[in-house]
mmCIF file of C-alpha atoms and ligand atoms in Angstrom:
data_model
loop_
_atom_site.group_PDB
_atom_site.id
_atom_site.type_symbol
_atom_site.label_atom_id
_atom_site.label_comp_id
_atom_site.label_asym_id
_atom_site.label_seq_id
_atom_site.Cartn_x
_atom_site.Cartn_y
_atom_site.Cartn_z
ATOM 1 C CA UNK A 1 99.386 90.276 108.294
ATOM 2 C CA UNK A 2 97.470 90.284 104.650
ATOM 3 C CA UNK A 3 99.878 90.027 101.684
ATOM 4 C CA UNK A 4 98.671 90.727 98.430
ATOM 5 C CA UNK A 5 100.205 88.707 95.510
ATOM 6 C CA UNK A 6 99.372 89.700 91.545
ATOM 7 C CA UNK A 7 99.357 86.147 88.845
ATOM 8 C CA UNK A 8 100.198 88.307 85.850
ATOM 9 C CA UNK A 9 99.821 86.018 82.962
ATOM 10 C CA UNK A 10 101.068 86.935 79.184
ATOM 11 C CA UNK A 11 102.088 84.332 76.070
ATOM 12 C CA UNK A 12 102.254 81.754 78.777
ATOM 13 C CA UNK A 13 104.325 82.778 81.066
ATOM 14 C CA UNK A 14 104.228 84.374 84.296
ATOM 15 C CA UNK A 15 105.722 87.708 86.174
ATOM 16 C CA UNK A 16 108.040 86.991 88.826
ATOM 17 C CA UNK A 17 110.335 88.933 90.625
ATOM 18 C CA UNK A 18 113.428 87.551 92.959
ATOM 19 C CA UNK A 19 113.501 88.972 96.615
ATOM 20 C CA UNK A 20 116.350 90.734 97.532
ATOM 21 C CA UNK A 21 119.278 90.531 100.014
ATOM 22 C CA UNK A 22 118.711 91.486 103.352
ATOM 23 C CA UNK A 23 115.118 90.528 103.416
ATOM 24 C CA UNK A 24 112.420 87.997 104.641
ATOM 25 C CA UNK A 25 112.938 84.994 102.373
ATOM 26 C CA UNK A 26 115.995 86.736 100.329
ATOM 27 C CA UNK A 27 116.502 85.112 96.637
ATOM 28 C CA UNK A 28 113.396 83.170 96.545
ATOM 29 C CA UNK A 29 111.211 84.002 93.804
ATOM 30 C CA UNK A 30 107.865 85.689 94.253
ATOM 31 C CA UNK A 31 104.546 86.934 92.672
ATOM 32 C CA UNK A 32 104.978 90.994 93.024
ATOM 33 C CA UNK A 33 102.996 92.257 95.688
ATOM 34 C CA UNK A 34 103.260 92.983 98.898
ATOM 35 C CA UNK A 35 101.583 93.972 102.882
ATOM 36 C CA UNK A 36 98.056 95.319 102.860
ATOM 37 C CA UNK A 37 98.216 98.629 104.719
ATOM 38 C CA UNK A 38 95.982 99.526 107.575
ATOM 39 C CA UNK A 39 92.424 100.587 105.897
ATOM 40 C CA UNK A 40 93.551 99.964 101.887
ATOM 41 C CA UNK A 41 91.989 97.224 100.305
ATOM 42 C CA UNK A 42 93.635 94.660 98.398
ATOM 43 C CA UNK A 43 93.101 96.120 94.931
ATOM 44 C CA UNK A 44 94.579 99.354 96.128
ATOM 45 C CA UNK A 45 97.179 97.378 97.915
ATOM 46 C CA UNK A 46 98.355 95.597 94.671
ATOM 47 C CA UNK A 47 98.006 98.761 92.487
ATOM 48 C CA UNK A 48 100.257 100.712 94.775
ATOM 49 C CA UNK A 49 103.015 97.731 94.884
ATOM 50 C CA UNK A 50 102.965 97.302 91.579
ATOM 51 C CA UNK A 51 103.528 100.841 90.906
ATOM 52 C CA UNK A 52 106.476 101.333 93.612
ATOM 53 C CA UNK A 53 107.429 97.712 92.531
ATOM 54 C CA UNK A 54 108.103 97.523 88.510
ATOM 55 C CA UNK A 55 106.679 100.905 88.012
ATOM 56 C CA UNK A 56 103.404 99.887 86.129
ATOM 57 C CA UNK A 57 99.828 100.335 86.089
ATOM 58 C CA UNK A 58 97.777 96.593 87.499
ATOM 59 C CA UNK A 59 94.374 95.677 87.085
ATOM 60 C CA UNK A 60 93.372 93.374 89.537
ATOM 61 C CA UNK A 61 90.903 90.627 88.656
ATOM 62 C CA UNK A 62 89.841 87.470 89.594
ATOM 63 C CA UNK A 63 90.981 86.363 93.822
ATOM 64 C CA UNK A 64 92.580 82.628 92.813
ATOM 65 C CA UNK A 65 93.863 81.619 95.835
ATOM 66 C CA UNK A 66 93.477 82.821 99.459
ATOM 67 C CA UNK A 67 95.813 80.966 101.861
ATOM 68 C CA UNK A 68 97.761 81.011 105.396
ATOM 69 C CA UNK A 69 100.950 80.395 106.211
ATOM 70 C CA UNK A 70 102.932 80.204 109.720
ATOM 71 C CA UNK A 71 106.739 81.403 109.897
ATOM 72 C CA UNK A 72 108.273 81.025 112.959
ATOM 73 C CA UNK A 73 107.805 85.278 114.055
ATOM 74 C CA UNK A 74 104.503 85.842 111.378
ATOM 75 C CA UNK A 75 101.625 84.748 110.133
ATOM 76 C CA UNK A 76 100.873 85.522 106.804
ATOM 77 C CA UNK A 77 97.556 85.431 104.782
ATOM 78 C CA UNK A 78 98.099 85.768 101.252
ATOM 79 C CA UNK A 79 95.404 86.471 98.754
ATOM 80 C CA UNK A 80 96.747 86.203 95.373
ATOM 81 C CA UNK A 81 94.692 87.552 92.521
ATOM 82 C CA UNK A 82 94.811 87.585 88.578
ATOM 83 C CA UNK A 83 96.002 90.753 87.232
ATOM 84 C CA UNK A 84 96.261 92.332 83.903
ATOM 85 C CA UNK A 85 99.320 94.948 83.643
ATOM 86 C CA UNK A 86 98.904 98.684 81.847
ATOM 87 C CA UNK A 87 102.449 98.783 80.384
ATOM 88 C CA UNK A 88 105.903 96.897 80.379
ATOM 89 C CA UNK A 89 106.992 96.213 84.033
ATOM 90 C CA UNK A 90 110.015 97.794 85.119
ATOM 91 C CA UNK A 91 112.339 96.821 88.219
ATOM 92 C CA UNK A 92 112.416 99.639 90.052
ATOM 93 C CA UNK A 93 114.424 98.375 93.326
ATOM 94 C CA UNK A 94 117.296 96.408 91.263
ATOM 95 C CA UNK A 95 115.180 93.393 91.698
ATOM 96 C CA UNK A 96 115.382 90.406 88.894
ATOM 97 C CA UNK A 97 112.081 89.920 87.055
ATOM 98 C CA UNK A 98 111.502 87.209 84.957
ATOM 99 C CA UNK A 99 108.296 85.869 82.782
ATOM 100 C CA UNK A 100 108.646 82.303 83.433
ATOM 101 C CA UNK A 101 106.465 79.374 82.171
ATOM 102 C CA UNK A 102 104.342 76.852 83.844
ATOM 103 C CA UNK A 103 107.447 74.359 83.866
ATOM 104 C CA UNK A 104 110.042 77.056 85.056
ATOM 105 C CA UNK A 105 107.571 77.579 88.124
ATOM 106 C CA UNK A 106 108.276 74.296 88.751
ATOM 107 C CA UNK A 107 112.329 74.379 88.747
ATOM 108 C CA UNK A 108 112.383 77.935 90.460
ATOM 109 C CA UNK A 109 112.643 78.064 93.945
ATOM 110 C CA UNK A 110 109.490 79.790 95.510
ATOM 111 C CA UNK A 111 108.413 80.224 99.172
ATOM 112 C CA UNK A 112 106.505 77.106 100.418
ATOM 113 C CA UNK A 113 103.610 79.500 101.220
ATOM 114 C CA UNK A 114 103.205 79.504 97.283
ATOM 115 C CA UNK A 115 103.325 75.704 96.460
ATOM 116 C CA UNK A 116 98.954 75.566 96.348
ATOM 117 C CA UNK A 117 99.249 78.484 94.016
ATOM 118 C CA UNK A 118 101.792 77.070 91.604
ATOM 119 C CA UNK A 119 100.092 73.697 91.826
ATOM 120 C CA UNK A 120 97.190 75.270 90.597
ATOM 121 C CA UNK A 121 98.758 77.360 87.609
ATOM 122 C CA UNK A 122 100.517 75.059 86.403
ATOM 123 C CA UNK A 123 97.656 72.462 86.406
ATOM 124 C CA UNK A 124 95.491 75.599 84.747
ATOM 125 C CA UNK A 125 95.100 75.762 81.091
ATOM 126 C CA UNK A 126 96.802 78.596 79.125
ATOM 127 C CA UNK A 127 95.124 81.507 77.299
ATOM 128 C CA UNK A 128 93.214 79.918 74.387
ATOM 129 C CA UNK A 129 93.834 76.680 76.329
ATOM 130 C CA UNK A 130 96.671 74.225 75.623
ATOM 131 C CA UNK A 131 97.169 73.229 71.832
HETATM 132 P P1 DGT B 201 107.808 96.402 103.057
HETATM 133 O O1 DGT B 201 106.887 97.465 102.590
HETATM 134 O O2 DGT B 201 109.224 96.528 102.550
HETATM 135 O O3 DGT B 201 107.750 96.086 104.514
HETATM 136 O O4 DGT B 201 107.344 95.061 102.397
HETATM 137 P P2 DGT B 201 106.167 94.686 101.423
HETATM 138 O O5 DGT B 201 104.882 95.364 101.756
HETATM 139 O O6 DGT B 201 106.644 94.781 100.001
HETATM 140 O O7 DGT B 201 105.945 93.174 101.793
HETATM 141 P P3 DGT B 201 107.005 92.031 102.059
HETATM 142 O O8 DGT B 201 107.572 91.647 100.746
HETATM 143 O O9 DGT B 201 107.922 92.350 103.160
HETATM 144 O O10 DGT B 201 106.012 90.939 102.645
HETATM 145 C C1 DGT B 201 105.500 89.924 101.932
HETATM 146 C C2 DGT B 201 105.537 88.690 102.808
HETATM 147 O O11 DGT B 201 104.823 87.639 102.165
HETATM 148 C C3 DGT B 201 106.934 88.173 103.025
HETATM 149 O O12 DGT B 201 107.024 87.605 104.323
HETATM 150 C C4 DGT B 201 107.073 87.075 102.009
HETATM 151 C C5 DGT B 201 105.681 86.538 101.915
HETATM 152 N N1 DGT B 201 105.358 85.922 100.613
HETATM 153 C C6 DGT B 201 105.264 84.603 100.401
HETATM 154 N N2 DGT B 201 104.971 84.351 99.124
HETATM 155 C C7 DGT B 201 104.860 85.552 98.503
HETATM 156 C C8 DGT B 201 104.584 85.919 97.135
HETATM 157 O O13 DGT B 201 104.377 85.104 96.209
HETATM 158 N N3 DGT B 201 104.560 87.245 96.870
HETATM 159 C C9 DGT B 201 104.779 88.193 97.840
HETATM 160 N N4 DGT B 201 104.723 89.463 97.449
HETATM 161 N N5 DGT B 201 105.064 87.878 99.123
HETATM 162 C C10 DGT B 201 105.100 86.563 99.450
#
């Protein structure tokens, strides 16, 4: 299974939205995204989750990060890519969002499939690099 994941970056600080009860991983925080449907490609795959997701338009960039990751019933490969957003997110599905820095990516609690990514933001200079 290919999950897309969007790194939306603005002011220093990064979307996130929680997962919700009832699902894989519920209450862990996560870069908004989601499955890759049979035949879409990952830009269509992120536009469309962002849009049923927070209800905004995504511009997907740059691929940062491609890695695997083994649950116990899945395999996931998740691509995560920089993204610039059209518009204000909204939660659509009741789902916290949050635009957390590089330190509060460090204190939230995301899956361990994400730990290379955060590593890597957080070791990533900001827009306009750090004063
Ligand atoms: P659906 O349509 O309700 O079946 O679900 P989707 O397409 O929104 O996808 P979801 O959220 O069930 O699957 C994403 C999988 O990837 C899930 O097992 C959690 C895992 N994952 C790990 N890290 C991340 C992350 O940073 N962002 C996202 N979106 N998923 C992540």
């Amino acid at each position: 299974m290919i999950v897309v994941a969007a790194v939306v970056e603005r002011a220093g600080r990064f979307l996130v939205t929680r997962r919700q009860h009832g699902v894989h991983l519920e209450g862990y925080w996560e870069f908004p995204g989601g499955k890759v449907d049979p035949g879409e490609d990952h830009q269509t795959a992120l536009r469309r989750e962002l849009r049923e997701e927070l209800d905004v338009d995504c511009e997907p960039g740059e691929l940062m990060l491609t890695t695997a990751h083994d649950y116990d019933d899945r395999r996931i490969t998740l691509c995560f890519y920089r993204c610039t957003l059209g518009g204000t997110p909204r939660a659509l599905l009741g789902q916290e969002v949050r635009w957390a820095t590089r330190d509060d990516l460090g204190q939230l609690r995301f899956p361990p499939a994400d730990d290379e990514l955060i590593r890597l933001v957080r070791r990533s200079p900001g827009e306009g690099g750090r004063a």
